[in-house]
Amino acid sequence: MKNHTEGLLAVHSAVFIFGLTALFSKLISLPALDITFLRSIFAFIAIGVYIRFKGEKLALGSTRSYLVALLLGVLLASHWVTYFHAMQVSSIAVGVIALYTFPVITVFIEPLFHGERPHLKDIVSALAVFLGIYLMVPEFSYDNAAFQGIFWGVLSALLFALRNTIHGRFFGFHSARHALFYQTITVTLVLLPFGAMQVPEVSQLQWQQLLLLGIVFTALPHTLFAHSLLHLKAKTASLVACIQVVYATLFAAFLLHEWPSVDTVIGGTIIVSAAMFETLTSGKSKP
């Protein structure tokens, strides 16, 4: 019971912090690519120090593991950039809700790796997600901010689902902190040619915000979430993670005065419900 409580405390703390993380897409007046590049520098340094503090080796042990980590890092970089861009071009609520299409997207990606077919319930969930998106977008035109937010948010969800699936299939035997360490290093290296030019223009306030984002709002919540999985089922942690949508929307409303429209609330409720349904039923219908 004590371990279960510890796990719940860790996952709820992580999700609460993740909800606040979304605010930095608007608080830091830099492009999403530059924010991702600079946050990753602080994140991999903090995680590397933590690994060494615990007396663990940084080495992965095989060339294959390094290659998989490289691929995962590229996917993570793309996911973070598109996620923050989605919130910057629309609203935090739209971007976060669009991201939570990833559990439904995952059930259509996993068969590519496991040789299975999506079940009827998965198709129903996908249709529910399409309905939610339809309700959230007033006009299906790229000139529309909501459409842009949904487009980039769903793309981010696709990249996130692909990264999670590959991680579980080919990298799951490594600790979460080692995985994030090498992925954030890769993010930094991949984005270095594009983000380095912006460094001289970063103000002192922005550096302080990026330091907070990289350590307190990236390294810390990912470590807490990984710790929660030592005491909780992955399904339980994933269900709690859905609360991030509520946290991020409320924080944006009360702190940034970004109040979601009625259509966004209705569409978002449908999408998050589909995500929770897929999480709850995952594994039940598998042979």
Short mmCIF file of C-alpha atoms in Angstrom, two decimals:
data_model
loop_
_atom_site.label_atom_id
_atom_site.label_comp_id
_atom_site.label_asym_id
_atom_site.label_seq_id
_atom_site.Cartn_x
_atom_site.Cartn_y
_atom_site.Cartn_z
CA MET A 1 0.00 0.00 0.00
CA LYS A 2 2.85 2.36 0.84
CA ASN A 3 4.51 1.75 -2.53
CA HIS A 4 1.19 2.22 -4.33
CA THR A 5 0.65 5.55 -2.56
CA GLU A 6 4.19 6.61 -3.43
CA GLY A 7 3.55 5.75 -7.05
CA LEU A 8 0.30 7.72 -7.16
CA LEU A 9 1.96 10.73 -5.54
CA ALA A 10 4.78 10.60 -8.09
CA VAL A 11 2.53 10.31 -11.15
CA HIS A 12 0.11 13.02 -9.99
CA SER A 13 3.04 15.34 -9.27
CA ALA A 14 4.51 14.65 -12.71
CA VAL A 15 1.20 15.27 -14.50
CA PHE A 16 0.62 18.49 -12.54
CA ILE A 17 4.06 19.74 -13.62
CA PHE A 18 3.45 18.64 -17.22
CA GLY A 19 0.30 20.79 -17.15
CA LEU A 20 2.38 23.81 -16.20
CA THR A 21 5.01 22.96 -18.83
CA ALA A 22 2.56 23.87 -21.60
CA LEU A 23 2.52 27.49 -20.39
CA PHE A 24 6.14 27.95 -21.46
CA SER A 25 5.06 27.77 -25.11
CA LYS A 26 3.54 31.21 -24.56
CA LEU A 27 5.72 32.56 -21.74
CA ILE A 28 9.01 32.19 -23.65
CA SER A 29 8.95 34.46 -26.67
CA LEU A 30 11.05 32.20 -28.87
CA PRO A 31 10.13 29.85 -31.74
CA ALA A 32 9.23 26.29 -30.72
CA LEU A 33 12.41 24.92 -32.31
CA ASP A 34 14.67 27.21 -30.27
CA ILE A 35 12.79 26.46 -27.05
CA THR A 36 13.16 22.72 -27.67
CA PHE A 37 16.86 23.01 -28.48
CA LEU A 38 17.71 25.06 -25.40
CA ARG A 39 15.49 23.15 -22.93
CA SER A 40 17.17 19.92 -24.02
CA ILE A 41 20.62 21.21 -23.10
CA PHE A 42 19.57 21.82 -19.50
CA ALA A 43 17.54 18.59 -19.40
CA PHE A 44 20.29 16.18 -20.48
CA ILE A 45 22.82 17.84 -18.14
CA ALA A 46 20.42 17.53 -15.18
CA ILE A 47 19.55 13.90 -15.99
CA GLY A 48 23.23 13.01 -16.53
CA VAL A 49 24.14 14.48 -13.12
CA TYR A 50 21.29 12.50 -11.54
CA ILE A 51 22.46 9.24 -13.14
CA ARG A 52 26.01 9.77 -11.93
CA PHE A 53 24.71 10.75 -8.46
CA LYS A 54 22.99 7.37 -8.27
CA GLY A 55 26.28 5.71 -9.16
CA GLU A 56 25.02 4.29 -12.45
CA LYS A 57 26.95 3.97 -15.68
CA LEU A 58 25.97 6.19 -18.61
CA ALA A 59 26.99 3.66 -21.28
CA LEU A 60 24.24 1.67 -23.00
CA GLY A 61 26.38 -1.33 -23.82
CA SER A 62 25.64 -1.99 -27.50
CA THR A 63 25.77 -0.24 -30.86
CA ARG A 64 22.15 -1.24 -31.50
CA SER A 65 21.00 0.57 -28.37
CA TYR A 66 22.77 3.76 -29.43
CA LEU A 67 21.18 3.61 -32.88
CA VAL A 68 17.70 3.11 -31.39
CA ALA A 69 18.34 5.97 -28.94
CA LEU A 70 19.32 8.16 -31.90
CA LEU A 71 16.06 7.36 -33.70
CA LEU A 72 14.03 7.95 -30.53
CA GLY A 73 15.79 11.29 -30.01
CA VAL A 74 14.93 12.44 -33.54
CA LEU A 75 11.28 11.51 -32.95
CA LEU A 76 11.29 13.27 -29.56
CA ALA A 77 12.77 16.43 -31.10
CA SER A 78 10.09 16.45 -33.79
CA HIS A 79 7.37 15.75 -31.20
CA TRP A 80 8.44 18.57 -28.88
CA VAL A 81 8.83 21.12 -31.68
CA THR A 82 5.44 20.37 -33.25
CA TYR A 83 3.73 20.24 -29.83
CA PHE A 84 4.96 23.67 -28.75
CA HIS A 85 4.32 25.07 -32.22
CA ALA A 86 0.72 23.81 -32.05
CA MET A 87 0.15 25.76 -28.84
CA GLN A 88 1.88 28.85 -30.18
CA VAL A 89 -0.20 29.10 -33.37
CA SER A 90 -3.52 28.39 -31.62
CA SER A 91 -4.09 27.96 -27.89
CA ILE A 92 -2.71 25.76 -25.14
CA ALA A 93 -6.04 23.95 -24.79
CA VAL A 94 -6.21 23.10 -28.50
CA GLY A 95 -2.58 21.94 -28.64
CA VAL A 96 -2.81 19.73 -25.54
CA ILE A 97 -6.15 18.21 -26.58
CA ALA A 98 -4.79 17.42 -30.05
CA LEU A 99 -1.78 15.71 -28.45
CA TYR A 100 -4.09 13.35 -26.58
CA THR A 101 -5.16 11.72 -29.81
CA PHE A 102 -1.96 9.68 -29.39
CA PRO A 103 -3.49 6.71 -27.49
CA VAL A 104 -5.90 6.14 -30.38
CA ILE A 105 -3.15 6.65 -32.97
CA THR A 106 -1.00 4.15 -31.06
CA VAL A 107 -3.47 1.29 -31.54
CA PHE A 108 -3.16 1.71 -35.31
CA ILE A 109 0.65 1.93 -35.22
CA GLU A 110 1.33 -1.03 -32.93
CA PRO A 111 -0.02 -3.63 -35.40
CA LEU A 112 2.81 -2.65 -37.75
CA PHE A 113 5.24 -3.99 -35.13
CA HIS A 114 3.23 -6.87 -33.68
CA GLY A 115 1.41 -8.25 -36.71
CA GLU A 116 -2.04 -7.62 -35.23
CA ARG A 117 -5.12 -5.85 -36.53
CA PRO A 118 -7.04 -3.01 -34.85
CA HIS A 119 -10.24 -4.15 -33.15
CA LEU A 120 -13.72 -2.73 -33.63
CA LYS A 121 -13.43 -0.72 -30.41
CA ASP A 122 -10.29 0.95 -31.79
CA ILE A 123 -12.11 2.00 -34.95
CA VAL A 124 -14.97 3.39 -32.84
CA SER A 125 -12.44 5.35 -30.76
CA ALA A 126 -10.85 6.73 -33.92
CA LEU A 127 -14.24 7.86 -35.21
CA ALA A 128 -14.89 9.56 -31.85
CA VAL A 129 -11.57 11.39 -32.18
CA PHE A 130 -12.49 12.56 -35.69
CA LEU A 131 -15.81 13.82 -34.32
CA GLY A 132 -14.04 15.69 -31.54
CA ILE A 133 -11.65 17.29 -34.02
CA TYR A 134 -14.54 18.22 -36.30
CA LEU A 135 -16.32 19.99 -33.42
CA MET A 136 -13.16 21.87 -32.41
CA VAL A 137 -12.36 23.27 -35.87
CA PRO A 138 -14.75 26.02 -37.01
CA GLU A 139 -13.25 26.10 -40.51
CA PHE A 140 -11.10 23.49 -42.24
CA SER A 141 -8.65 25.98 -43.67
CA TYR A 142 -4.98 26.41 -42.83
CA ASP A 143 -5.68 30.12 -42.39
CA ASN A 144 -7.71 29.19 -39.30
CA ALA A 145 -5.73 29.17 -36.03
CA ALA A 146 -7.68 26.26 -34.53
CA PHE A 147 -7.08 24.17 -37.65
CA GLN A 148 -3.35 24.91 -37.47
CA GLY A 149 -3.26 23.96 -33.80
CA ILE A 150 -5.08 20.67 -34.45
CA PHE A 151 -2.90 19.90 -37.49
CA TRP A 152 0.41 20.37 -35.65
CA GLY A 153 -0.95 18.82 -32.44
CA VAL A 154 -2.10 15.64 -34.19
CA LEU A 155 1.23 15.45 -36.05
CA SER A 156 2.95 15.74 -32.67
CA ALA A 157 0.70 12.97 -31.34
CA LEU A 158 1.64 10.74 -34.29
CA LEU A 159 5.35 11.30 -33.62
CA PHE A 160 4.83 10.70 -29.90
CA ALA A 161 2.92 7.47 -30.52
CA LEU A 162 5.61 6.25 -32.91
CA ARG A 163 8.35 7.11 -30.43
CA ASN A 164 6.56 5.32 -27.57
CA THR A 165 5.90 2.22 -29.67
CA ILE A 166 9.51 1.92 -30.84
CA HIS A 167 10.75 2.59 -27.31
CA GLY A 168 8.59 -0.17 -25.86
CA ARG A 169 9.56 -2.62 -28.59
CA PHE A 170 13.31 -2.00 -28.87
CA PHE A 171 14.47 0.07 -25.88
CA GLY A 172 12.25 -0.93 -22.96
CA PHE A 173 15.00 -2.86 -21.18
CA HIS A 174 16.90 0.40 -20.47
CA SER A 175 15.88 2.65 -17.57
CA ALA A 176 13.66 5.64 -18.35
CA ARG A 177 16.33 8.07 -17.17
CA HIS A 178 18.96 6.56 -19.49
CA ALA A 179 16.46 6.69 -22.34
CA LEU A 180 15.66 10.35 -21.72
CA PHE A 181 19.34 11.22 -21.24
CA TYR A 182 20.34 9.95 -24.66
CA GLN A 183 17.20 11.23 -26.34
CA THR A 184 17.69 14.78 -25.03
CA ILE A 185 21.33 14.70 -26.14
CA THR A 186 20.11 13.69 -29.58
CA VAL A 187 17.51 16.47 -29.56
CA THR A 188 20.27 18.96 -28.78
CA LEU A 189 22.56 17.70 -31.55
CA VAL A 190 19.79 17.43 -34.16
CA LEU A 191 18.56 20.97 -33.52
CA LEU A 192 22.01 22.52 -33.00
CA PRO A 193 22.42 23.69 -36.64
CA PHE A 194 19.03 25.45 -36.46
CA GLY A 195 18.94 26.73 -32.88
CA ALA A 196 22.54 27.81 -32.25
CA MET A 197 22.12 31.05 -34.22
CA GLN A 198 19.44 32.21 -31.78
CA VAL A 199 21.61 31.82 -28.66
CA PRO A 200 23.19 35.34 -28.75
CA GLU A 201 19.68 36.83 -28.94
CA VAL A 202 18.36 35.05 -25.83
CA SER A 203 17.72 37.49 -22.99
CA GLN A 204 18.58 36.91 -19.33
CA LEU A 205 14.90 36.37 -18.47
CA GLN A 206 14.57 33.82 -21.27
CA TRP A 207 17.63 31.94 -20.03
CA GLN A 208 16.05 31.77 -16.57
CA GLN A 209 12.79 30.50 -18.08
CA LEU A 210 14.64 27.92 -20.17
CA LEU A 211 16.59 26.75 -17.13
CA LEU A 212 13.31 26.20 -15.27
CA LEU A 213 11.77 24.49 -18.29
CA GLY A 214 14.74 22.18 -18.82
CA ILE A 215 15.26 21.09 -15.21
CA VAL A 216 12.06 21.62 -13.20
CA PHE A 217 9.56 21.12 -16.03
CA THR A 218 11.35 18.52 -18.18
CA ALA A 219 13.90 16.45 -16.25
CA LEU A 220 11.95 16.39 -12.96
CA PRO A 221 8.48 15.35 -14.22
CA HIS A 222 9.90 12.69 -16.56
CA THR A 223 11.90 11.27 -13.63
CA LEU A 224 8.82 11.31 -11.38
CA PHE A 225 6.70 9.63 -14.05
CA ALA A 226 9.35 6.93 -14.56
CA HIS A 227 9.51 6.42 -10.78
CA SER A 228 5.74 5.99 -10.60
CA LEU A 229 5.96 3.06 -13.03
CA LEU A 230 8.01 1.16 -10.44
CA HIS A 231 4.91 1.01 -8.21
CA LEU A 232 1.96 1.36 -10.61
CA LYS A 233 0.70 -0.38 -13.70
CA ALA A 234 1.44 1.51 -16.92
CA LYS A 235 -2.30 1.66 -17.58
CA THR A 236 -2.92 3.43 -14.26
CA ALA A 237 -0.18 5.98 -14.92
CA SER A 238 -1.50 6.60 -18.44
CA LEU A 239 -5.02 7.24 -17.17
CA VAL A 240 -3.75 9.75 -14.63
CA ALA A 241 -1.74 11.41 -17.41
CA CYS A 242 -4.99 12.31 -19.17
CA ILE A 243 -5.61 14.82 -16.38
CA GLN A 244 -2.82 16.88 -17.97
CA VAL A 245 -5.39 18.23 -20.43
CA VAL A 246 -7.49 19.60 -17.56
CA TYR A 247 -4.49 21.06 -15.73
CA ALA A 248 -3.03 22.74 -18.83
CA THR A 249 -6.41 24.18 -19.88
CA LEU A 250 -7.14 25.56 -16.40
CA PHE A 251 -3.64 26.99 -15.97
CA ALA A 252 -3.87 28.69 -19.38
CA ALA A 253 -7.31 30.08 -18.54
CA PHE A 254 -6.49 31.48 -15.11
CA LEU A 255 -2.85 32.49 -15.62
CA LEU A 256 -2.81 33.51 -19.29
CA HIS A 257 -6.53 34.31 -19.73
CA GLU A 258 -6.80 31.76 -22.58
CA TRP A 259 -10.37 30.59 -22.05
CA PRO A 260 -11.39 27.68 -24.29
CA SER A 261 -14.50 27.97 -26.44
CA VAL A 262 -17.53 25.75 -25.86
CA ASP A 263 -16.71 23.82 -29.05
CA THR A 264 -13.17 23.20 -27.79
CA VAL A 265 -14.48 21.91 -24.45
CA ILE A 266 -17.01 19.57 -26.10
CA GLY A 267 -14.58 18.30 -28.75
CA GLY A 268 -11.81 17.98 -26.18
CA THR A 269 -14.04 15.98 -23.83
CA ILE A 270 -14.80 13.51 -26.64
CA ILE A 271 -11.12 13.15 -27.58
CA VAL A 272 -9.90 12.69 -24.02
CA SER A 273 -12.72 10.24 -23.32
CA ALA A 274 -11.62 8.19 -26.33
CA ALA A 275 -8.03 8.31 -25.06
CA MET A 276 -9.12 7.11 -21.61
CA PHE A 277 -11.26 4.37 -23.16
CA GLU A 278 -8.34 3.07 -25.23
CA THR A 279 -6.11 3.14 -22.15
CA LEU A 280 -8.66 1.29 -20.03
CA THR A 281 -9.29 -1.41 -22.62
CA SER A 282 -5.71 -1.81 -23.84
CA GLY A 283 -4.66 -5.43 -23.72
CA LYS A 284 -8.12 -6.80 -22.92
CA SER A 285 -8.91 -7.87 -26.44
CA LYS A 286 -5.48 -9.14 -27.35
CA PRO A 287 -5.13 -12.91 -27.83
#
